[in-house]
Coordinates of C-alpha atoms in Angstrom, one line a residue:
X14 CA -33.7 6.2 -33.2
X15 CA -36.6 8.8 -32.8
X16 CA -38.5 6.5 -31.1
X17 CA -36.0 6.0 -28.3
X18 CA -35.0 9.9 -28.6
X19 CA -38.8 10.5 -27.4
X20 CA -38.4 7.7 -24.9
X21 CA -35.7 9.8 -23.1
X22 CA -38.0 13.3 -23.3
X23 CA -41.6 11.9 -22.4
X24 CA -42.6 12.5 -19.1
X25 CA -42.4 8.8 -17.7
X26 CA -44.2 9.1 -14.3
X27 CA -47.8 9.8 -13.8
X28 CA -49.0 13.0 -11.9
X29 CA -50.9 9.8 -10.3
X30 CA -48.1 8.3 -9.5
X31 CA -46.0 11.4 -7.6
X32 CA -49.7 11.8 -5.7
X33 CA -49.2 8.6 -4.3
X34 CA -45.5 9.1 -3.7
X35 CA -46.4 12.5 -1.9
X36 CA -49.2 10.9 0.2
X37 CA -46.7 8.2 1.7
X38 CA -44.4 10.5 2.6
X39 CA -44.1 10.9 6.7
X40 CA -43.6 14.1 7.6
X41 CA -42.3 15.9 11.4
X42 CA -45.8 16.9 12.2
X43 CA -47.0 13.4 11.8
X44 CA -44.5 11.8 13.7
X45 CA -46.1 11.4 17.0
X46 CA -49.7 10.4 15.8
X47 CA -48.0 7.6 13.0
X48 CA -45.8 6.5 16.3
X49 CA -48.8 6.1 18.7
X50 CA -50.7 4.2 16.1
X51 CA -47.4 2.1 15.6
X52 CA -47.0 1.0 19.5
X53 CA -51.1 0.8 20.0
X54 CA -51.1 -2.1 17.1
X55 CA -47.5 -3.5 17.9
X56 CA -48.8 -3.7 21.9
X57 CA -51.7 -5.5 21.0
X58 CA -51.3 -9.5 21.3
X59 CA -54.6 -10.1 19.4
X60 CA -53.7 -7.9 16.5
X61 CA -50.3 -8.9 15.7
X62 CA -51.1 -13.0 16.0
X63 CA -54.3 -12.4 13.8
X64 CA -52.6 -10.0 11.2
X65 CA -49.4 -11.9 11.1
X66 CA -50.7 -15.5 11.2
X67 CA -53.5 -14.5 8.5
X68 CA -53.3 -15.7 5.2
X69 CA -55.8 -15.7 2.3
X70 CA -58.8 -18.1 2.5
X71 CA -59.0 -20.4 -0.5
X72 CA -61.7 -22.6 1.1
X73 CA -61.8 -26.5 0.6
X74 CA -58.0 -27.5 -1.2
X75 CA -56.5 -30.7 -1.3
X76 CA -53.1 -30.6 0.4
X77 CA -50.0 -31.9 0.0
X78 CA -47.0 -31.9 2.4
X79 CA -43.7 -30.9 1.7
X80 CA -40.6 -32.7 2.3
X81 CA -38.3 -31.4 4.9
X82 CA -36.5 -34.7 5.8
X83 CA -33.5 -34.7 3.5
X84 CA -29.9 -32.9 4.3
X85 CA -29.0 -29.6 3.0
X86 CA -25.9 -29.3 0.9
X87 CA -23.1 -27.4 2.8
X88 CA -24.0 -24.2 0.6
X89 CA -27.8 -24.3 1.3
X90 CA -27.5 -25.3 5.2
X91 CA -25.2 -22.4 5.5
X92 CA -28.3 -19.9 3.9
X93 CA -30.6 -21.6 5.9
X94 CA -28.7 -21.2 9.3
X95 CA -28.3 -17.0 8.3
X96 CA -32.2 -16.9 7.9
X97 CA -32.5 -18.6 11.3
X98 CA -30.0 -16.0 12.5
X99 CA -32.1 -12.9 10.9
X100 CA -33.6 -10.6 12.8
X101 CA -34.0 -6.9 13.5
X102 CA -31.8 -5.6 16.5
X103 CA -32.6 -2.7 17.9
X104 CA -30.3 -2.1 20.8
X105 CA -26.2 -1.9 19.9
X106 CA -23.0 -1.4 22.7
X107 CA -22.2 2.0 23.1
X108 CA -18.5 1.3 24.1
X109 CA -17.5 -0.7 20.9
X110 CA -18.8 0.2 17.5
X111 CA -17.8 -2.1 13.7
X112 CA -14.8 -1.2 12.0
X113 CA -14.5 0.1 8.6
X114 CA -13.0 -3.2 7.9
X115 CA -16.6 -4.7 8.8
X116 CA -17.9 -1.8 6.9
X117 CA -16.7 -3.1 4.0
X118 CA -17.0 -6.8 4.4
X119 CA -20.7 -5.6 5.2
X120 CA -21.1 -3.7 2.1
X121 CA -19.5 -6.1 0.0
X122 CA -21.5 -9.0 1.0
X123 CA -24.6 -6.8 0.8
X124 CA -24.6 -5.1 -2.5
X125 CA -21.3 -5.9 -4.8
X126 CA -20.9 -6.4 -8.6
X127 CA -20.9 -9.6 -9.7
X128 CA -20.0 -9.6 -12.9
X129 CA -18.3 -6.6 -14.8
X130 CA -19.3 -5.3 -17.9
X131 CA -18.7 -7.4 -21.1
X132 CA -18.3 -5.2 -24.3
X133 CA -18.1 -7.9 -26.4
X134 CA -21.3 -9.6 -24.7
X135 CA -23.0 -6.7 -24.7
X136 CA -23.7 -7.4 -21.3
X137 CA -23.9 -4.8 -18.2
X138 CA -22.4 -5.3 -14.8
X139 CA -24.3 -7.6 -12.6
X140 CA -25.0 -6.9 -9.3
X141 CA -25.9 -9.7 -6.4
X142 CA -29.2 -8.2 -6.3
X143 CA -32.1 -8.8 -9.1
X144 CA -33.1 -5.8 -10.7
X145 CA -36.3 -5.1 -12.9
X146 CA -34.7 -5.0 -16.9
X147 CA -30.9 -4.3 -15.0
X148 CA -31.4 -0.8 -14.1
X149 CA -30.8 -0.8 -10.6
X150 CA -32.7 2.6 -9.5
X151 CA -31.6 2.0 -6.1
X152 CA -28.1 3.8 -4.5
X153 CA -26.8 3.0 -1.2
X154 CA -25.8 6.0 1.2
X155 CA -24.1 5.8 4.4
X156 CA -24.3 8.6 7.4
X157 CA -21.7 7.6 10.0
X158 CA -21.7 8.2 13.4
X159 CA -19.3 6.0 15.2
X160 CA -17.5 3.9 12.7
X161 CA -13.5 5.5 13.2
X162 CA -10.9 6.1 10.7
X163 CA -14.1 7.8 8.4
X164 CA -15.2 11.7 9.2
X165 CA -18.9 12.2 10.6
X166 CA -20.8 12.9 7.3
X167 CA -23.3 11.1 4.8
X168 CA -21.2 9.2 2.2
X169 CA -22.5 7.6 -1.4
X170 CA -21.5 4.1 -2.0
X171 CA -19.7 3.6 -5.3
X172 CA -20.4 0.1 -5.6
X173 CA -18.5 0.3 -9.1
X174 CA -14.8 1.5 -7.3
X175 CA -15.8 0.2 -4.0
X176 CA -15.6 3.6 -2.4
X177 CA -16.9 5.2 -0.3
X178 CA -18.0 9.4 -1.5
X179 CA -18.2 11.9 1.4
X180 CA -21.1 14.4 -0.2
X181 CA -21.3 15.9 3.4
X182 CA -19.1 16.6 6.6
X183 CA -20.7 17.6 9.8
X184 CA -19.2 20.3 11.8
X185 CA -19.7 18.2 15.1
X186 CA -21.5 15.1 16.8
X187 CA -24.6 17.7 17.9
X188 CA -24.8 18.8 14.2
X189 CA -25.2 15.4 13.2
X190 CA -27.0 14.8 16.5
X191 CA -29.6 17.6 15.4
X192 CA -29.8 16.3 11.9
X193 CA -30.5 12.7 12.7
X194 CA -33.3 14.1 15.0
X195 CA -34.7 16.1 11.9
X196 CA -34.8 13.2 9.6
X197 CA -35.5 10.2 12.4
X198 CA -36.8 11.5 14.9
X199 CA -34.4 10.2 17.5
X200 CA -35.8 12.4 20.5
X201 CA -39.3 11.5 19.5
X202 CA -38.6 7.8 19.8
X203 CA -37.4 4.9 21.7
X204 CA -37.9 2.1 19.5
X205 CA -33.9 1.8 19.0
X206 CA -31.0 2.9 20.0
X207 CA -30.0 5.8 18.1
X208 CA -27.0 7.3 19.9
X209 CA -25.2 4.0 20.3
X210 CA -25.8 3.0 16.2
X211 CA -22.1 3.3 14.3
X212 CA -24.1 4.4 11.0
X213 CA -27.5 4.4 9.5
X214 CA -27.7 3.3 5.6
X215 CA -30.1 5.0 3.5
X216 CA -31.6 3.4 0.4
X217 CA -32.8 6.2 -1.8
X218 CA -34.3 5.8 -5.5
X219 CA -33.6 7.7 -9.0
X220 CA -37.6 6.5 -9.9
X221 CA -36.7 7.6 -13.8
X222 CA -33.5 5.0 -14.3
X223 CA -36.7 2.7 -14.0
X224 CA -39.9 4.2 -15.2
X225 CA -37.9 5.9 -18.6
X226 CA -38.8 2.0 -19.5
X227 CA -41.0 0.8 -17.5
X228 CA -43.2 4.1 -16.5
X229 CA -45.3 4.3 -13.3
X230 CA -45.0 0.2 -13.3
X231 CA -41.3 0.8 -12.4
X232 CA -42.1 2.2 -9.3
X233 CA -43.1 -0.9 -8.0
X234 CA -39.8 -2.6 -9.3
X235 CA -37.5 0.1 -7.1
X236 CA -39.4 -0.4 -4.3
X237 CA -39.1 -4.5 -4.2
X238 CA -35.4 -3.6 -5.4
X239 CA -34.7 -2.0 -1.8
X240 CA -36.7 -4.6 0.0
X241 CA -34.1 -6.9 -1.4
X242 CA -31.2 -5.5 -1.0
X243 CA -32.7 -4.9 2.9
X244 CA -32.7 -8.6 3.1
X245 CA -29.1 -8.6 1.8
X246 CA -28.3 -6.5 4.6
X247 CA -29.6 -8.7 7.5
X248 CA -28.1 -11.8 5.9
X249 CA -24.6 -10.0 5.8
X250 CA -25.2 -8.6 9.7
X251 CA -26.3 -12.1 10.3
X252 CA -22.7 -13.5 9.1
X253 CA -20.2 -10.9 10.7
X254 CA -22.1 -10.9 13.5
X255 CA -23.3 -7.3 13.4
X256 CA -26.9 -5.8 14.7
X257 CA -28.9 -4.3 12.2
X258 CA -32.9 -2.7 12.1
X259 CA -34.5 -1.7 8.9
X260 CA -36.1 2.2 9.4
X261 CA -39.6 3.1 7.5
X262 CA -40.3 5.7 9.9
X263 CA -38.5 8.9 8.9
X264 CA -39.4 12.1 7.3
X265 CA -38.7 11.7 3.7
X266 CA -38.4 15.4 2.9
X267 CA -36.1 16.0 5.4
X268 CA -34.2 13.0 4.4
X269 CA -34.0 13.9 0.9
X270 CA -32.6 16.8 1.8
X271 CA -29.6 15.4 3.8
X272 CA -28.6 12.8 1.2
X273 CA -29.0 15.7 -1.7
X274 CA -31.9 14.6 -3.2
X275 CA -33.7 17.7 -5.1
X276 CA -36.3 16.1 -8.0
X277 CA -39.2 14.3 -6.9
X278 CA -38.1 11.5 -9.0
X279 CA -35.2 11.3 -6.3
X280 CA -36.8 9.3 -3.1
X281 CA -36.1 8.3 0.1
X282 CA -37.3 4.3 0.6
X283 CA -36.0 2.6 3.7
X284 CA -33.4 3.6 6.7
X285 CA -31.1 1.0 8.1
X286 CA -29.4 1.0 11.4
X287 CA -26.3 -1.3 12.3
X288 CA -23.8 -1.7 14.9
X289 CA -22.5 -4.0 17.6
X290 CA -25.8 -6.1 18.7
X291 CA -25.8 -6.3 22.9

Protein backbone atom coordinates (compact mmCIF):
# COMPACT_ATOMS: atom_id res chain seq x y z
CA UNK A 1 0.00 0.00 0.00
CA UNK A 2 2.88 2.46 0.54
CA UNK A 3 4.41 1.51 -2.45
CA UNK A 4 1.45 2.42 -4.58
CA UNK A 5 0.74 5.57 -2.14
CA UNK A 6 4.37 6.82 -3.55
CA UNK A 7 3.41 5.69 -6.95
CA UNK A 8 0.58 8.38 -7.01
CA UNK A 9 3.03 11.33 -5.32
CA UNK A 10 6.39 10.67 -7.40
CA UNK A 11 6.95 12.99 -9.98
CA UNK A 12 6.30 10.58 -13.10
CA UNK A 13 7.58 12.68 -16.10
CA UNK A 14 11.13 13.60 -16.72
CA UNK A 15 12.15 17.40 -16.86
CA UNK A 16 13.67 15.59 -20.13
CA UNK A 17 10.69 14.59 -21.19
CA UNK A 18 8.44 18.16 -20.84
CA UNK A 19 11.83 19.64 -22.80
CA UNK A 20 11.03 17.54 -25.53
CA UNK A 21 7.26 18.15 -25.23
CA UNK A 22 8.04 22.00 -25.09
CA UNK A 23 10.36 21.83 -28.16
CA UNK A 24 7.60 20.20 -30.46
CA UNK A 25 5.27 22.63 -29.62
CA UNK A 26 4.42 25.06 -32.87
CA UNK A 27 3.94 28.21 -31.85
CA UNK A 28 2.17 31.69 -33.88
CA UNK A 29 5.51 33.08 -34.60
CA UNK A 30 6.57 29.87 -36.28
CA UNK A 31 3.74 29.42 -38.30
CA UNK A 32 4.83 30.90 -41.52
CA UNK A 33 8.53 29.50 -41.62
CA UNK A 34 7.09 25.62 -40.46
CA UNK A 35 4.33 26.37 -43.45
CA UNK A 36 6.93 27.30 -46.15
CA UNK A 37 9.13 24.45 -45.25
CA UNK A 38 5.81 22.21 -45.40
CA UNK A 39 4.81 23.31 -49.13
CA UNK A 40 8.78 23.52 -50.37
CA UNK A 41 9.08 19.53 -49.39
CA UNK A 42 5.26 18.70 -50.20
CA UNK A 43 6.01 20.60 -53.87
CA UNK A 44 8.89 18.70 -54.54
CA UNK A 45 8.23 15.43 -56.76
CA UNK A 46 11.71 14.04 -55.98
CA UNK A 47 11.36 14.37 -52.26
CA UNK A 48 8.15 13.05 -51.58
CA UNK A 49 8.70 9.73 -54.11
CA UNK A 50 12.18 9.14 -52.44
CA UNK A 51 11.07 9.82 -48.71
CA UNK A 52 7.73 8.03 -49.17
CA UNK A 53 8.90 5.01 -51.28
CA UNK A 54 12.13 4.59 -49.00
CA UNK A 55 12.34 1.88 -46.78
CA UNK A 56 15.22 0.44 -44.67
CA UNK A 57 18.06 -1.41 -46.56
CA UNK A 58 18.64 -4.89 -45.29
CA UNK A 59 20.90 -5.88 -48.20
CA UNK A 60 20.86 -9.40 -49.78
CA UNK A 61 17.35 -11.39 -48.18
CA UNK A 62 15.69 -14.24 -49.56
CA UNK A 63 12.16 -13.35 -50.32
CA UNK A 64 9.05 -14.82 -50.23
CA UNK A 65 5.75 -13.68 -51.82
CA UNK A 66 2.67 -13.28 -50.11
CA UNK A 67 -0.59 -14.63 -51.12
CA UNK A 68 -3.18 -12.27 -52.29
CA UNK A 69 -5.32 -14.73 -54.42
CA UNK A 70 -7.90 -15.97 -52.04
CA UNK A 71 -11.50 -14.09 -51.22
CA UNK A 72 -12.03 -12.02 -48.24
CA UNK A 73 -14.73 -12.98 -45.84
CA UNK A 74 -17.66 -10.50 -46.01
CA UNK A 75 -16.36 -8.84 -42.68
CA UNK A 76 -12.67 -8.46 -43.88
CA UNK A 77 -13.65 -7.27 -47.69
CA UNK A 78 -15.76 -4.70 -46.02
CA UNK A 79 -12.35 -3.35 -43.91
CA UNK A 80 -10.45 -3.65 -46.82
CA UNK A 81 -12.86 -1.58 -49.13
CA UNK A 82 -12.88 1.46 -46.06
CA UNK A 83 -8.91 1.49 -46.33
CA UNK A 84 -9.27 1.76 -50.08
CA UNK A 85 -11.78 4.55 -49.37
CA UNK A 86 -9.33 6.41 -46.81
CA UNK A 87 -8.03 9.47 -47.40
CA UNK A 88 -7.51 13.00 -46.10
CA UNK A 89 -10.08 15.56 -47.64
CA UNK A 90 -9.39 18.82 -47.42
CA UNK A 91 -12.06 20.78 -49.26
CA UNK A 92 -15.92 20.33 -47.71
CA UNK A 93 -19.55 22.08 -49.31
CA UNK A 94 -20.21 25.17 -47.81
CA UNK A 95 -24.01 24.90 -48.40
CA UNK A 96 -24.62 21.50 -46.62
CA UNK A 97 -22.77 20.58 -43.44
CA UNK A 98 -23.33 16.62 -41.28
CA UNK A 99 -25.92 16.42 -38.96
CA UNK A 100 -25.64 15.68 -35.35
CA UNK A 101 -27.20 12.45 -36.25
CA UNK A 102 -23.85 11.78 -38.35
CA UNK A 103 -22.11 13.40 -35.46
CA UNK A 104 -22.98 10.69 -33.43
CA UNK A 105 -22.88 7.73 -35.81
CA UNK A 106 -19.31 9.33 -36.45
CA UNK A 107 -18.37 9.36 -32.81
CA UNK A 108 -19.75 6.16 -32.14
CA UNK A 109 -18.02 4.30 -34.78
CA UNK A 110 -14.85 6.17 -33.97
CA UNK A 111 -14.22 5.90 -30.30
CA UNK A 112 -17.18 3.89 -28.22
CA UNK A 113 -17.07 1.46 -25.22
CA UNK A 114 -17.03 -1.80 -25.97
CA UNK A 115 -17.44 -3.52 -23.11
CA UNK A 116 -18.68 -2.04 -19.72
CA UNK A 117 -17.15 -2.39 -16.62
CA UNK A 118 -17.38 -5.93 -14.91
CA UNK A 119 -17.16 -5.74 -10.96
CA UNK A 120 -17.22 -9.14 -10.63
CA UNK A 121 -14.36 -9.59 -13.37
CA UNK A 122 -12.52 -6.99 -12.19
CA UNK A 123 -12.38 -5.86 -15.52
CA UNK A 124 -12.57 -2.06 -16.80
CA UNK A 125 -14.56 -0.70 -19.65
CA UNK A 126 -13.11 -1.47 -22.99
CA UNK A 127 -12.87 0.81 -25.54
CA UNK A 128 -12.65 -0.01 -29.63
CA UNK A 129 -9.31 1.46 -29.45
CA UNK A 130 -6.05 -0.40 -27.79
CA UNK A 131 -4.71 1.36 -25.08
CA UNK A 132 -1.08 0.95 -23.35
CA UNK A 133 -2.13 -1.13 -19.66
CA UNK A 134 -6.15 0.30 -20.37
CA UNK A 135 -5.55 3.82 -19.33
CA UNK A 136 -6.65 5.55 -22.21
CA UNK A 137 -4.78 9.08 -21.68
CA UNK A 138 -6.49 10.39 -24.69
CA UNK A 139 -10.07 12.61 -24.55
CA UNK A 140 -11.92 13.55 -27.56
CA UNK A 141 -13.11 17.35 -27.82
CA UNK A 142 -15.31 18.76 -30.40
CA UNK A 143 -15.43 22.67 -31.49
CA UNK A 144 -18.40 23.09 -33.78
CA UNK A 145 -18.85 25.39 -36.29
CA UNK A 146 -21.64 24.38 -38.55
CA UNK A 147 -23.19 21.27 -37.32
CA UNK A 148 -27.09 22.66 -36.30
CA UNK A 149 -29.19 21.76 -33.44
CA UNK A 150 -25.63 22.19 -31.18
CA UNK A 151 -24.51 25.99 -29.96
CA UNK A 152 -21.06 27.20 -31.46
CA UNK A 153 -18.57 26.16 -28.63
CA UNK A 154 -15.85 23.41 -27.84
CA UNK A 155 -17.57 20.44 -26.35
CA UNK A 156 -15.89 17.24 -24.37
CA UNK A 157 -16.99 13.91 -25.49
CA UNK A 158 -18.27 11.76 -22.68
CA UNK A 159 -17.71 8.58 -24.27
CA UNK A 160 -18.96 6.86 -20.97
CA UNK A 161 -22.85 8.66 -21.28
CA UNK A 162 -22.42 9.31 -24.87
CA UNK A 163 -22.70 13.02 -24.43
CA UNK A 164 -21.68 15.60 -25.58
CA UNK A 165 -20.23 18.53 -22.63
CA UNK A 166 -20.37 22.23 -23.80
CA UNK A 167 -17.09 23.64 -21.62
CA UNK A 168 -17.38 26.76 -23.84
CA UNK A 169 -20.01 28.91 -25.86
CA UNK A 170 -18.80 31.53 -28.27
CA UNK A 171 -20.53 34.86 -28.36
CA UNK A 172 -20.58 34.69 -32.28
CA UNK A 173 -19.22 33.09 -35.59
CA UNK A 174 -16.23 35.97 -35.64
CA UNK A 175 -15.45 34.93 -32.01
CA UNK A 176 -15.05 31.57 -33.02
CA UNK A 177 -13.82 32.79 -36.36
CA UNK A 178 -10.91 34.72 -34.36
CA UNK A 179 -10.23 31.79 -32.15
CA UNK A 180 -9.85 29.19 -34.77
CA UNK A 181 -7.36 31.64 -36.48
CA UNK A 182 -5.46 31.83 -33.07
CA UNK A 183 -5.12 28.19 -32.62
CA UNK A 184 -5.04 27.12 -36.60
CA UNK A 185 -4.02 29.53 -38.30
CA UNK A 186 -6.85 29.68 -40.71
CA UNK A 187 -5.81 33.14 -42.38
CA UNK A 188 -2.29 32.00 -42.48
CA UNK A 189 -3.15 28.98 -44.53
CA UNK A 190 -4.84 27.46 -47.53
CA UNK A 191 -4.10 23.92 -47.21
CA UNK A 192 -8.03 23.24 -46.29
CA UNK A 193 -10.98 24.62 -46.13
CA UNK A 194 -11.53 26.08 -42.86
CA UNK A 195 -14.67 28.23 -43.12
CA UNK A 196 -16.67 25.51 -44.92
CA UNK A 197 -15.56 22.56 -41.96
CA UNK A 198 -18.88 21.63 -39.66
CA UNK A 199 -16.32 21.03 -36.66
CA UNK A 200 -12.74 20.30 -35.97
CA UNK A 201 -12.04 17.42 -33.25
CA UNK A 202 -9.22 17.87 -30.96
CA UNK A 203 -7.32 14.90 -29.44
CA UNK A 204 -5.71 16.23 -26.27
CA UNK A 205 -3.67 13.98 -23.61
CA UNK A 206 -3.76 13.75 -19.63
CA UNK A 207 0.27 12.44 -20.05
CA UNK A 208 0.02 11.33 -16.13
CA UNK A 209 -3.13 8.77 -16.55
CA UNK A 210 -0.20 7.04 -18.52
CA UNK A 211 3.24 7.79 -17.19
CA UNK A 212 1.91 7.48 -13.12
CA UNK A 213 2.68 3.71 -14.55
CA UNK A 214 4.51 3.73 -17.23
CA UNK A 215 6.66 7.17 -16.65
CA UNK A 216 8.29 9.02 -19.57
CA UNK A 217 7.79 5.54 -21.71
CA UNK A 218 4.03 6.43 -21.47
CA UNK A 219 4.43 9.25 -23.52
CA UNK A 220 5.00 7.28 -26.36
CA UNK A 221 1.86 5.10 -25.66
CA UNK A 222 -0.57 8.44 -25.70
CA UNK A 223 0.86 9.52 -28.62
CA UNK A 224 0.34 6.08 -30.80
CA UNK A 225 -3.05 6.08 -28.75
CA UNK A 226 -4.26 9.26 -30.85
CA UNK A 227 -2.69 8.05 -34.04
CA UNK A 228 -5.17 5.32 -33.64
CA UNK A 229 -8.01 6.57 -32.80
CA UNK A 230 -7.13 9.20 -35.98
CA UNK A 231 -7.36 6.14 -38.10
CA UNK A 232 -10.62 5.28 -36.47
CA UNK A 233 -11.79 8.51 -37.56
CA UNK A 234 -11.06 8.21 -41.33
CA UNK A 235 -12.40 4.66 -41.41
CA UNK A 236 -15.79 6.00 -39.82
CA UNK A 237 -15.73 9.28 -42.48
CA UNK A 238 -14.94 6.65 -44.94
CA UNK A 239 -18.36 4.66 -44.13
CA UNK A 240 -20.91 7.62 -43.69
CA UNK A 241 -19.49 9.10 -46.33
CA UNK A 242 -18.11 12.24 -44.57
CA UNK A 243 -14.63 14.34 -45.48
CA UNK A 244 -12.20 14.32 -42.89
CA UNK A 245 -8.22 15.83 -42.63
CA UNK A 246 -6.03 15.07 -39.63
CA UNK A 247 -4.39 18.71 -38.38
CA UNK A 248 -0.57 18.63 -36.77
CA UNK A 249 -0.10 22.10 -37.60
CA UNK A 250 -1.59 24.23 -34.85
CA UNK A 251 -0.32 26.19 -32.02
CA UNK A 252 -0.44 24.03 -29.05
CA UNK A 253 -0.41 26.69 -26.38
CA UNK A 254 -3.10 28.40 -27.85
CA UNK A 255 -4.95 25.29 -28.29
CA UNK A 256 -4.57 24.17 -24.79
CA UNK A 257 -5.94 27.12 -23.83
CA UNK A 258 -9.20 26.83 -25.74
CA UNK A 259 -10.02 23.28 -24.75
CA UNK A 260 -8.98 24.25 -20.87
CA UNK A 261 -5.96 22.64 -20.60
CA UNK A 262 -3.70 24.38 -17.78
CA UNK A 263 -0.84 21.61 -16.53
CA UNK A 264 1.81 20.75 -18.83
CA UNK A 265 0.88 17.18 -18.42
CA UNK A 266 -2.38 18.34 -20.23
CA UNK A 267 -1.43 18.30 -24.30
CA UNK A 268 -2.67 19.16 -27.34
CA UNK A 269 -1.77 16.02 -30.05
CA UNK A 270 -3.62 16.09 -33.31
CA UNK A 271 -6.52 18.40 -34.94
CA UNK A 272 -9.15 16.79 -37.10
CA UNK A 273 -11.34 18.52 -39.61
CA UNK A 274 -14.65 16.81 -41.03
CA UNK A 275 -17.58 17.79 -43.02
CA UNK A 276 -19.35 17.20 -46.29
CA UNK A 277 -16.38 16.05 -48.84
CA UNK A 278 -17.00 18.03 -52.46
Amino acid sequence: MNKLRNLLFEPCISDVSYDFLEQSKLYSYQAKEYSERLHAVMSSEYFMRNISQHSYEMGFCEEFELLNTQELAPLAEALHQLNQLRISQRNYKSDEHISLQELSHFLQLSYSITQHYDPAMLIPPRRNIPSGGGLYPIDVYLINQHIEKLPIGIFLYDIFSFKLKLIHKFSSAEDLNQNLNKSLFTHQKNDIAYAHASAFIILGAELERSCFKYLNRGIRWAMIEAGEITQAMYLASASLELASCAIGGFDDESMARLIGYKHPSQVTLLALSLGKGI
